[in-house]
Tab-separated table of C-alpha atoms in Angstrom:
chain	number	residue	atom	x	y	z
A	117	UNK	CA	-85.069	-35.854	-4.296
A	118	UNK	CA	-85.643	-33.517	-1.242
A	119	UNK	CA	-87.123	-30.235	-2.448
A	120	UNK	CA	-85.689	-27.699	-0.432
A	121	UNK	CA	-87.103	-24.880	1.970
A	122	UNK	CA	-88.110	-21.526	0.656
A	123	UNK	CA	-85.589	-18.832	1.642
A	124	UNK	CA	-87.586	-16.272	3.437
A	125	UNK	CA	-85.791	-12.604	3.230
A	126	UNK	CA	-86.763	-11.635	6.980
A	127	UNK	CA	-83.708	-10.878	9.018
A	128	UNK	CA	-84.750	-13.254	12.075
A	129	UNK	CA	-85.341	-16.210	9.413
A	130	UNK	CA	-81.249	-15.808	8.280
A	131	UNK	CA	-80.347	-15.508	11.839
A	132	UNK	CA	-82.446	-18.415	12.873
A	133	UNK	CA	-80.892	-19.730	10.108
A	134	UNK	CA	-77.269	-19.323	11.728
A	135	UNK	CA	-78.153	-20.854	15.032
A	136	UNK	CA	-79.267	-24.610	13.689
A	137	UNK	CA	-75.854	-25.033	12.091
A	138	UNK	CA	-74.291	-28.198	13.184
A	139	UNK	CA	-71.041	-28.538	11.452
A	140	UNK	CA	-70.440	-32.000	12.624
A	141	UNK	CA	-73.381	-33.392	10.897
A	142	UNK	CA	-72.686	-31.387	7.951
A	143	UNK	CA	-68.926	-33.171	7.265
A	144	UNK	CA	-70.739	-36.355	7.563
A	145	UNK	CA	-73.594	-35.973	5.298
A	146	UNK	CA	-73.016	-32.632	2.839
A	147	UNK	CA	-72.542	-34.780	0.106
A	148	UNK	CA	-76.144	-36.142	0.127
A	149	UNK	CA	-78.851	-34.313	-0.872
A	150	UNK	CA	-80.495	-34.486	1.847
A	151	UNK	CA	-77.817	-33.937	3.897
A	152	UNK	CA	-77.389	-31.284	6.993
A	153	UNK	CA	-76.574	-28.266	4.654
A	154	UNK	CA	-77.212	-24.890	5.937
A	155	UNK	CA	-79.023	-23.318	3.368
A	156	UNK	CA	-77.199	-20.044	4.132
A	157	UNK	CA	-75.334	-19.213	0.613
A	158	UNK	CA	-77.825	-17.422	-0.823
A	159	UNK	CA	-77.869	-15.036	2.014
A	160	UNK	CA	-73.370	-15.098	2.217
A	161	UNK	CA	-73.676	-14.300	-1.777
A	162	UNK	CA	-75.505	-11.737	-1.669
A	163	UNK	CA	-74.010	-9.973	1.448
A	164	UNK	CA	-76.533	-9.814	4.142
A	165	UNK	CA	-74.164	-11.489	6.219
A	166	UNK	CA	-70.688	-12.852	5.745
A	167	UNK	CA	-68.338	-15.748	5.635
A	168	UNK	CA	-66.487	-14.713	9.121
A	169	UNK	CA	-69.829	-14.171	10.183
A	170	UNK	CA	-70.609	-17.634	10.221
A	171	UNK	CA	-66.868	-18.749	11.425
A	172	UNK	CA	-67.174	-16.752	14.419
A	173	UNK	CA	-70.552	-18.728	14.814
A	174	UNK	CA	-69.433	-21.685	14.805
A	175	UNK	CA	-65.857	-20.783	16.231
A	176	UNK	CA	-68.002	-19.539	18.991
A	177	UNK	CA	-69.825	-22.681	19.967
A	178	UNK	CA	-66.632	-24.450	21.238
A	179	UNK	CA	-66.091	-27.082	17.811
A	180	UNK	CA	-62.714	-29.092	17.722
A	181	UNK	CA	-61.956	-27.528	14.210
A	182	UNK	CA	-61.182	-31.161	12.958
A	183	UNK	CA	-64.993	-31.396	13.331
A	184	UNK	CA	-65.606	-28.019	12.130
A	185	UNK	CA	-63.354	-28.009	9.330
A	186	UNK	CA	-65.164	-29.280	6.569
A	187	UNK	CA	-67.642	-26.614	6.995
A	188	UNK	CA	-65.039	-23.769	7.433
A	189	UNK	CA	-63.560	-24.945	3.888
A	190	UNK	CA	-66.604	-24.702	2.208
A	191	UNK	CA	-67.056	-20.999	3.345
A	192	UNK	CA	-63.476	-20.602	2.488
A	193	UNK	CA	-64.082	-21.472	-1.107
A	194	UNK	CA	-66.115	-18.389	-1.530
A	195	UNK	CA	-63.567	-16.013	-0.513
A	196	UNK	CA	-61.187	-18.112	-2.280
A	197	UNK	CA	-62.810	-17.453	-5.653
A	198	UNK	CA	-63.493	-13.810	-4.855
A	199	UNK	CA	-59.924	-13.939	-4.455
A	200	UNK	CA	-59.124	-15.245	-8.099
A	201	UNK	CA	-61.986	-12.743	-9.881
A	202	UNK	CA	-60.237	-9.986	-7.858
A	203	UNK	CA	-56.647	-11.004	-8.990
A	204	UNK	CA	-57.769	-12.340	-13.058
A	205	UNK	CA	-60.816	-9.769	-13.333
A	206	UNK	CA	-63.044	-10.936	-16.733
A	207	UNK	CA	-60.041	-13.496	-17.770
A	208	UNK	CA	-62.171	-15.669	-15.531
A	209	UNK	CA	-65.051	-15.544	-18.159
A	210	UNK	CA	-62.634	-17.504	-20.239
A	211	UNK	CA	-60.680	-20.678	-20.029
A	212	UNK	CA	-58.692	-19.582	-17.046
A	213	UNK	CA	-55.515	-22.475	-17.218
A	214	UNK	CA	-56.249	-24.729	-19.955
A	215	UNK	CA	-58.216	-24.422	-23.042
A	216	UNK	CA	-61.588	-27.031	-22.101
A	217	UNK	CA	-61.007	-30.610	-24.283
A	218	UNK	CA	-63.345	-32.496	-26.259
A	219	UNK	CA	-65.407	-29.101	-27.225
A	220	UNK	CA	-68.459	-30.226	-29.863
A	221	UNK	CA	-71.074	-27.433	-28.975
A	222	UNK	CA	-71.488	-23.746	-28.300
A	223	UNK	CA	-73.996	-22.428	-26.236
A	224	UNK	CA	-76.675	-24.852	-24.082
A	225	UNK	CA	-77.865	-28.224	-24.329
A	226	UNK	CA	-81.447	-28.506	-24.768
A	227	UNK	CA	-81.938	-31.639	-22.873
A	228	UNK	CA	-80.432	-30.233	-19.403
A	229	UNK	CA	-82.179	-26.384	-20.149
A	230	UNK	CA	-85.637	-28.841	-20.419
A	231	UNK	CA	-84.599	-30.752	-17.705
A	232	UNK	CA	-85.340	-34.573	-19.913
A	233	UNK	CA	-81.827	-35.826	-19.597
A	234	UNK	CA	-83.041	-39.319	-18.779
A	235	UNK	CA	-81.049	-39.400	-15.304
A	236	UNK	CA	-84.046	-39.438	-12.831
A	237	UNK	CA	-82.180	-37.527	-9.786
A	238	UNK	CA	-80.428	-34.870	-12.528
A	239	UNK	CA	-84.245	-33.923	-14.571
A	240	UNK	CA	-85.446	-33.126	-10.718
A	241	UNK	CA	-82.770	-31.146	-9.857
A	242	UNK	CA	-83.291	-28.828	-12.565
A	243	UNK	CA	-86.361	-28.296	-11.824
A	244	UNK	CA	-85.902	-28.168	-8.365
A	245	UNK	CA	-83.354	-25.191	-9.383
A	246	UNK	CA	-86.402	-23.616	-11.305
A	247	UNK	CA	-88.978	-23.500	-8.769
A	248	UNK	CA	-86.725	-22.723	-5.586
A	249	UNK	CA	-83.484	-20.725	-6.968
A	250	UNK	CA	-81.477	-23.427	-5.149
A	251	UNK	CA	-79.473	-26.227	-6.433
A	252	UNK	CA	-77.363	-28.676	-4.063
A	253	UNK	CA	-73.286	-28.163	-4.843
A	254	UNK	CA	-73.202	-31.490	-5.487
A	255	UNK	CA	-76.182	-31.625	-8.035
A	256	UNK	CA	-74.324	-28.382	-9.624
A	257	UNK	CA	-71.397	-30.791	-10.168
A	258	UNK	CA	-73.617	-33.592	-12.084
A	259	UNK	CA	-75.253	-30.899	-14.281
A	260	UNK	CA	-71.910	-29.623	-15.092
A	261	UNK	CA	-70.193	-32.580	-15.558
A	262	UNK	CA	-73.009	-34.306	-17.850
A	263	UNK	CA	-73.663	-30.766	-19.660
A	264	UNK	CA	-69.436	-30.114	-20.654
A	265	UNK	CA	-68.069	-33.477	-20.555
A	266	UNK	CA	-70.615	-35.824	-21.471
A	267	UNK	CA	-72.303	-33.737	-24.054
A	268	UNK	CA	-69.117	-31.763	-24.338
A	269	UNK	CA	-70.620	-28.338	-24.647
A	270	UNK	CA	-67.747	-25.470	-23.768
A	271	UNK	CA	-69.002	-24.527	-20.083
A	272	UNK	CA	-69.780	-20.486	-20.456
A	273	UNK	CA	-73.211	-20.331	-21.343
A	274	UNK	CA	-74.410	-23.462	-19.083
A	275	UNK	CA	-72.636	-21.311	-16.909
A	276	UNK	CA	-74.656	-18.283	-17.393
A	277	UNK	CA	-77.568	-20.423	-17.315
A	278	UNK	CA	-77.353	-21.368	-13.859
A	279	UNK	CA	-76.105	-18.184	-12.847
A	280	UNK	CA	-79.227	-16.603	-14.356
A	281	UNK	CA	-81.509	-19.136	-11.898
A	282	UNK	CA	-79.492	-18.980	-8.544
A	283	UNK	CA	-80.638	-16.977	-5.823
A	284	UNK	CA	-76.724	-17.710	-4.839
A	285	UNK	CA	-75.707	-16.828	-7.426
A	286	UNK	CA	-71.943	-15.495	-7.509
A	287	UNK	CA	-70.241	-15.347	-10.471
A	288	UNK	CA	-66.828	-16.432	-9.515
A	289	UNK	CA	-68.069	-19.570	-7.813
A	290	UNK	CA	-70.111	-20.515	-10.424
A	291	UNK	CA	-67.895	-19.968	-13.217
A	292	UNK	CA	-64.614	-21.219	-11.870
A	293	UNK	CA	-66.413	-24.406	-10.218
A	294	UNK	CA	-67.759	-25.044	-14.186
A	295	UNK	CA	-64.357	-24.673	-15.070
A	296	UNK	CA	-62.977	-27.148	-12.738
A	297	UNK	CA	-65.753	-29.800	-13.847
A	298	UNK	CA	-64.872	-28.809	-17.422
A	299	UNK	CA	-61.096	-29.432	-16.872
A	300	UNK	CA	-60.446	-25.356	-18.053
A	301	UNK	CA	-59.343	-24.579	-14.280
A	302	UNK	CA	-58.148	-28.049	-13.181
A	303	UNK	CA	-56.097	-30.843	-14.632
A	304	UNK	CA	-58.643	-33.227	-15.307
A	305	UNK	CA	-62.542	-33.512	-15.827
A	306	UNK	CA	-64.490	-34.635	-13.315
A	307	UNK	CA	-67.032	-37.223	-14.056
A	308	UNK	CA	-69.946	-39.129	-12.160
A	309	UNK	CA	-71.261	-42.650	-13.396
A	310	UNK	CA	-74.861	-43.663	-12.045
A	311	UNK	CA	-73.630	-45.519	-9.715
A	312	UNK	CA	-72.283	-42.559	-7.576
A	313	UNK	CA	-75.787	-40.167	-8.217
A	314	UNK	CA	-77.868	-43.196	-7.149
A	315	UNK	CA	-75.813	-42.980	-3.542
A	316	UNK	CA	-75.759	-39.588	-3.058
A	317	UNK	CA	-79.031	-38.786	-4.273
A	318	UNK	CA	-80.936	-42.144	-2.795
A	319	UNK	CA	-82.162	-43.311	-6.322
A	320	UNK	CA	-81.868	-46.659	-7.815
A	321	UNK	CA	-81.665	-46.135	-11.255
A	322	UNK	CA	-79.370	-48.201	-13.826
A	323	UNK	CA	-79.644	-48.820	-17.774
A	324	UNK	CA	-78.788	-45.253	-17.971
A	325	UNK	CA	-75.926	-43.250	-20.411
A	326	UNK	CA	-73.993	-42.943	-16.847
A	327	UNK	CA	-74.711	-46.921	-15.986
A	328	UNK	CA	-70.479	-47.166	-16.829
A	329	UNK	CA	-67.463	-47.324	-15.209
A	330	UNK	CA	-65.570	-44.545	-15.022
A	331	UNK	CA	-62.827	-45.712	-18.062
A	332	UNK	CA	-65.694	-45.291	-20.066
A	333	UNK	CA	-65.889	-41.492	-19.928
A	334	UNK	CA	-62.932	-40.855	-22.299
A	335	UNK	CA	-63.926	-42.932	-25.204
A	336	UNK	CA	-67.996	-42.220	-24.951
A	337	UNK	CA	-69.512	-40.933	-27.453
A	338	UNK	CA	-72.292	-38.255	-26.997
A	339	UNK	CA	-76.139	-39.971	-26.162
A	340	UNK	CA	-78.345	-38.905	-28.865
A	341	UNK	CA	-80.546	-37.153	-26.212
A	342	UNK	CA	-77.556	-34.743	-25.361
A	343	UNK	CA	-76.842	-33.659	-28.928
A	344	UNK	CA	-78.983	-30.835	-29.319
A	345	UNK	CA	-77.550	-27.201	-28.962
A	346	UNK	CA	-79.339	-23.850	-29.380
A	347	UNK	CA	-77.765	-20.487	-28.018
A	348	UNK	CA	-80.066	-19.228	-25.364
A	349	UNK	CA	-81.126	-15.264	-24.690
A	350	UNK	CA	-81.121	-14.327	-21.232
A	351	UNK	CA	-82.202	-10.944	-19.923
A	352	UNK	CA	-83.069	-9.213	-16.893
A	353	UNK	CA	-85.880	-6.488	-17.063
A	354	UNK	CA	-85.173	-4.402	-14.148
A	355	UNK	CA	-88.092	-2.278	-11.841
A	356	UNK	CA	-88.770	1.176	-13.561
A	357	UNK	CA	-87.538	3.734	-12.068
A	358	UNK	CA	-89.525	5.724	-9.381
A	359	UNK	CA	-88.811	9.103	-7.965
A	360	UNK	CA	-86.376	9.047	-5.007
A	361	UNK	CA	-85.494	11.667	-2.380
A	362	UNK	CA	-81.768	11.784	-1.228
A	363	UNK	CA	-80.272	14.724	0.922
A	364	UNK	CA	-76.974	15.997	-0.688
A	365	UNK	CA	-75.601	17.008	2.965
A	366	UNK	CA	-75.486	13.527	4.154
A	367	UNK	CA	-72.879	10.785	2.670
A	368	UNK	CA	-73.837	8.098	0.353
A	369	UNK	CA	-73.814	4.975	1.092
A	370	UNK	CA	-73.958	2.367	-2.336
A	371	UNK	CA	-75.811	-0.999	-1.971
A	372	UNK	CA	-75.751	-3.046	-4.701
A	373	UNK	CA	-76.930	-7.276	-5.459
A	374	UNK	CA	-73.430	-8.123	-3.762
A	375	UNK	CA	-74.108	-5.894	-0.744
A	376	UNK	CA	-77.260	-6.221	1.172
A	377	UNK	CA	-75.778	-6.224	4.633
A	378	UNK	CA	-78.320	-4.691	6.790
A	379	UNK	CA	-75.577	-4.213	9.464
A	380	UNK	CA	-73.497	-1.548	7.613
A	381	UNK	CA	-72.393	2.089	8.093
A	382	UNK	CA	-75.990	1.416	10.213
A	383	UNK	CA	-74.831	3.754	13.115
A	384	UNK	CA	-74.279	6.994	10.760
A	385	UNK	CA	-77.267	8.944	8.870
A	386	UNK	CA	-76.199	8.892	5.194
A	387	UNK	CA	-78.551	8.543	2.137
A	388	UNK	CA	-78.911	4.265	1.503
A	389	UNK	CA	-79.631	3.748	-2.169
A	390	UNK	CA	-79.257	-0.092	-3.937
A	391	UNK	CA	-77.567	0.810	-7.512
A	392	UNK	CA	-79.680	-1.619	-9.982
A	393	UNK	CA	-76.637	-0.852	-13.343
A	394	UNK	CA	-78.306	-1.876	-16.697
A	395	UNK	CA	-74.817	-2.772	-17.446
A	396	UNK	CA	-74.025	-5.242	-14.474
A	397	UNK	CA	-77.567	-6.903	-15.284
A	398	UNK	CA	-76.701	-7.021	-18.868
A	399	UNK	CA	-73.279	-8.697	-18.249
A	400	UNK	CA	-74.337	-10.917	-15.988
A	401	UNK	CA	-78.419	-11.715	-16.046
A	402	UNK	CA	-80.515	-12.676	-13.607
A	403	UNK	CA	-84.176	-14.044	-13.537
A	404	UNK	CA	-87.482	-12.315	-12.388
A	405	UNK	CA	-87.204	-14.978	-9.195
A	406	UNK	CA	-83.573	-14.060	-8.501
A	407	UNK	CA	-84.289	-9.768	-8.791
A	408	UNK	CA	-87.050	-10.132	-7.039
A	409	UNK	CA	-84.894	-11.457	-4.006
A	410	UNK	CA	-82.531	-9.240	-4.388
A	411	UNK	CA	-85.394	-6.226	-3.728
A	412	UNK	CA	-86.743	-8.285	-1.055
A	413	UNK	CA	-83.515	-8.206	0.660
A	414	UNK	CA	-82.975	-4.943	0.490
A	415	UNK	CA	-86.281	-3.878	2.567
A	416	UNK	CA	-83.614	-5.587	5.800
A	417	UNK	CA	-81.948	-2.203	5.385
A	418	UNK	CA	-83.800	1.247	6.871
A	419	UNK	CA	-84.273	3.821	4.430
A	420	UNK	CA	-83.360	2.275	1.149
A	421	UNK	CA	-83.938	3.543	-1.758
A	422	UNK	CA	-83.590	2.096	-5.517
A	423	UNK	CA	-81.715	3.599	-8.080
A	424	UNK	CA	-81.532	1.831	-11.798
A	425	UNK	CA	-79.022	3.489	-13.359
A	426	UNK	CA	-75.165	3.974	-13.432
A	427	UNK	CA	-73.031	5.196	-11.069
A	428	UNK	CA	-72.421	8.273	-12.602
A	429	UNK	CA	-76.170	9.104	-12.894
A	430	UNK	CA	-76.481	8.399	-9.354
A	431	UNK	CA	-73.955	10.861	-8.192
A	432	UNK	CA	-75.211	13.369	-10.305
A	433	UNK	CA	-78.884	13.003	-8.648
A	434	UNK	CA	-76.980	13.094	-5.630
A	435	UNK	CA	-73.625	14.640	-5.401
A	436	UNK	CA	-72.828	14.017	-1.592
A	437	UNK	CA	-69.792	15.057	0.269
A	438	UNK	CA	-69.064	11.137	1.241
A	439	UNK	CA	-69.522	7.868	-0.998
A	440	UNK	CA	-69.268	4.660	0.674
A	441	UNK	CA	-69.294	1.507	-1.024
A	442	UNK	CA	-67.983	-2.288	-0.103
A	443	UNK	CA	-64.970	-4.067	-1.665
A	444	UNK	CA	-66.004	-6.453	-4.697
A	445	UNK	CA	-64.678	-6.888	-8.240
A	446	UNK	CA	-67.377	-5.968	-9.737
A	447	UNK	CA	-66.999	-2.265	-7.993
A	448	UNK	CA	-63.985	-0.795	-9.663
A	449	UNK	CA	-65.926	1.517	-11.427
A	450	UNK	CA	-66.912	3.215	-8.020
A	451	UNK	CA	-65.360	6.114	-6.813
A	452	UNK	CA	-65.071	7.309	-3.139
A	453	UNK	CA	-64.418	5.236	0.125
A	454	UNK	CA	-64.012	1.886	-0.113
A	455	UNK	CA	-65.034	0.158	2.887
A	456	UNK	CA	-63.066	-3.719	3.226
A	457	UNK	CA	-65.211	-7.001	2.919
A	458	UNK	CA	-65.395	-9.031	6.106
A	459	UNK	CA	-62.743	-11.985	4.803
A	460	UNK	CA	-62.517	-14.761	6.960
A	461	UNK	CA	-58.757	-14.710	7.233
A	462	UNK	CA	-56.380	-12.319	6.168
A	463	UNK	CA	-54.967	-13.882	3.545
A	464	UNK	CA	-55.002	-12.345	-0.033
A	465	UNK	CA	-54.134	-12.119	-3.392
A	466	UNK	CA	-53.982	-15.026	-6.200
A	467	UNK	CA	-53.390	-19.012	-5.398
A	468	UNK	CA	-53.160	-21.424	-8.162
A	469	UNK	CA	-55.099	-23.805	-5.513
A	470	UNK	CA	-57.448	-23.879	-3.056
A	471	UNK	CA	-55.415	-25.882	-1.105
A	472	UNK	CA	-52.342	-23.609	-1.360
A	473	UNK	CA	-55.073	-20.853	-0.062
A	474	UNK	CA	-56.446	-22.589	2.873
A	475	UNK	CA	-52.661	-23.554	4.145
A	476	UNK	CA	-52.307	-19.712	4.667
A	477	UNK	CA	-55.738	-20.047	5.847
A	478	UNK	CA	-55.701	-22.573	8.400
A	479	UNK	CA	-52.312	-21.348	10.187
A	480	UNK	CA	-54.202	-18.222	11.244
A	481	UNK	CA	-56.969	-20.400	12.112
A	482	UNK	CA	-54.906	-22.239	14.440
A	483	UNK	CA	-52.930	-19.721	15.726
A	484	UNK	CA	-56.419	-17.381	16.155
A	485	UNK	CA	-57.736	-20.548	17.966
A	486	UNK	CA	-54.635	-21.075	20.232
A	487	UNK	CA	-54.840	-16.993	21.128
A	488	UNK	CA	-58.168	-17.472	22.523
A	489	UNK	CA	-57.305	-20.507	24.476
C-alpha cells in the first residue's frame, strides 16, 4: 500500500496542490490506491479553500466535462452532505432512513481499532490513517463495510473513530458515507470480497474471511477475530488559553475548524479570532494530530488569534459593533452576519439522493458551461 504525502499547511503547498490536478487521470484510476487523487480534502474540509474553488480550476483549464465529471461529483458529494446535516441537523447522528440490520455490537471492534484484521491491504490502511491523518475513500469503504457488516457493529462509534483520526475530517461525510455502507442511509449494504481489495489495492492475498463470493455475505457468520467489542473514550484536550488582545471598535470576524479560509473578509481590518468551543470538541473529538492541523492552518490567516471558549465568552471579551461568521451547521448558535459558503452550484435544500442532487447540479453546470462558450 502507497503511504501517502504529508499535508504541509503552507498556503503555496495547497495551491501547488490545485495546479497538478488532472481530472482525466483521476476518473480512470481514483479507485486504486494509488491512483491520481488530489490529496486536497483535507484542505476543502476544513475551509482554506472551497469546492467551487477547485471547479473553477478545473472548469478553467478547458476539460470536456465528460472527462471532468467524475471529479466534479466527488466535490459535489461534499456539498451534498452539508446539504443533508443542514436540512436533518443531529438526526444524522442516528439511523437517518432505515434502522442498520444484523446489529450484534455496540461501540468498536477491537481488531480494526488495532489494526490485526487479518486482511493485509485493510491492517495497513489503518495504520496508514494513524500516522498520516489520511485514509483513501475507498479504503474508508472496506473499513466500514468489514467493521458494520461483517462484524456487524452499529456504525456510530467506528464512525467517531475515524472522525477522531482524519485531518478531513467532516462529520456529515463521514457519518452519512458509514451509513450508506451500513445500509442505515441506503437500501442495501455494501460489501467487498478479497477478490475486489486485492485489485484495487495491488495485493494478492486469498484464504482470507473475505476469500467469498459475494452471496456469501448474508448468511456469514462473524470471524472469531472480529468478535471483540469494547466502547472506546475519545477526547480532545484543547491549547490553554493565552491572553489575547482584540479592539472592540473593529468587527469580529469568527474562524472556527470548518473555516480556515485565509482569503476572507481579508480586505477589511476587523479583529480575526479561531473559536476552539469545549462543546464542539466534546461532541465531536478530534486527535492531538488532527488539532494540531487545525492551529497550523490557522497561522495562513494575518492576525489570528485563539480563543477556547464559547461564543458567548468571546463576545463578552470582545463586544464589537460587527460579527462575521461563515455558513455551516454547526454555527447556529452564532449570532451576527452570516456570510454564505462558496457552494458549487446553487442548488439547495434536502435530496433523498445524490443523484437527484447532482441532476439540479449538472443543468447549471451545463448551462454555466454553454454561457461561457
Amino acid at each position: 500500500m502507497v503511504i501517502t504525502s504529508s499535508f504541509p499547511t503552507s498556503l503555496s503547498h495547497v495551491y501547488e496542490r490545485i495546479e497538478k490536478i488532472d481530472p482525466i487521470r483521476y476518473g480512470q484510476t481514483r479507485n486504486y490506491l494509488d491512483g491520481a487523487v488530489t490529496y486536497l480534502s483535507p484542505y476543502i474540509s476544513r475551509g482554506v479553500i472551497s469546492t467551487k474553488k477547485v471547479m473553477q480550476h478545473i472548469l478553467a483549464k478547458g476539460y470536456p466535462l465528460a472527462k471532468a465529471e467524475k471529479l466534479l461529483q466527488e466535490l459535489a458529494w461534499r456539498d451534498y452532505w452539508q446539504q443533508v446535516w443542514m436540512a436533518k441537523g443531529d438526526a444524522i447522528n442516528t439511523d437517518l432512513k432505515n434502522p442498520q440490520p444484523d446489529v450484534l455490537h455496540q461501540g468498536m471492534i477491537k481488531a480494526i481499532a488495532e489494526a490485526y484484521t487479518g486482511i493485509k491491504a485493510i491492517d495497513e490502511g489503518i495504520l496508514e490513517l494513524y500516522e498520516t491523518g489520511y485514509m483513501h475513500n475507498h479504503m474508508r469503504m472496506y473499513v466500514a463495510s468489514v467493521t458494520t457488516n461483517v462484524a456487524r457493529c452499529h456504525w456510530l462509534w467506528p464512525a467517531r473513530w475515524m472522525y477522531y483520526h482524519l485531518l478531513d475530517g467532516d462529520w456529515a461525510s463521514n457519518a452519512l458515507s458509514w451509513q450508506w455502507v451500513a445500509g442505515a442511509n441506503s437500501h442495501k449494504k455494501y460489501y467487498a470480497n478479497q477478490e475486489n481489495i486485492n485489485r484495487y489495492c495491488r495485493t494478492l492475498q486469498s484464504n482470507s474471511f473475505l476469500d467469498v463470493p459475494y452471496e456469501r455475505f448474508d448468511t456469514m457468520e462473524v470471524p472469531d477475530v472480529l468478535k471483540t467489542a469494547y466502547m472506546p473514550n475519545f477526547t480532545t484536550a484543547l491549547p490553554k488559553q493565552e491572553p489575547i488582545r482584540l479592539n472592540p471598535n473593529l468587527p469580529l470576524c469568527i474562524y472556527n475548524s470548518y473555516n480556515l479560509d485565509p482569503e476572507w473578509r481579508q480586505q477589511q481590518a476587523c479583529n480575526r479570532v479561531l473559536l476552539l468551543e469545549p462543546s464542539h470538541f466534546e461532541k465531536y473529538p478530534v486527535s492531538p494530530k488532527v488539532l494540531q492541523f487545525i492551529l497550523e492552518l490557522s497561522r495562513n490567516i494575518s492576525g489570528i488569534q485563539v480563543f477556547v471558549g464559547t461564543f458567548n465568552e468571546l463576545i463578552k471579551a470582545c463586544p464589537s459593533p460587527e460579527i462575521y461568521y461563515k455558513e455551516h451547521p454547526l454555527n447556529t448558535h452564532y449570532h451576527g452576519y452570516q456570510d454564505a459558503r462558496e457552494w458549487m452550484f446553487d442548488v439547495h435544500g434536502y435530496f433523498p439522493s445524490f443523484f437527484s442532487y447532482w441532476k439540479k447540479c449538472e443543468k447549471q453546470l451545463k448551462a454555466d458551461r454553454k454561457s461561457v462558450v
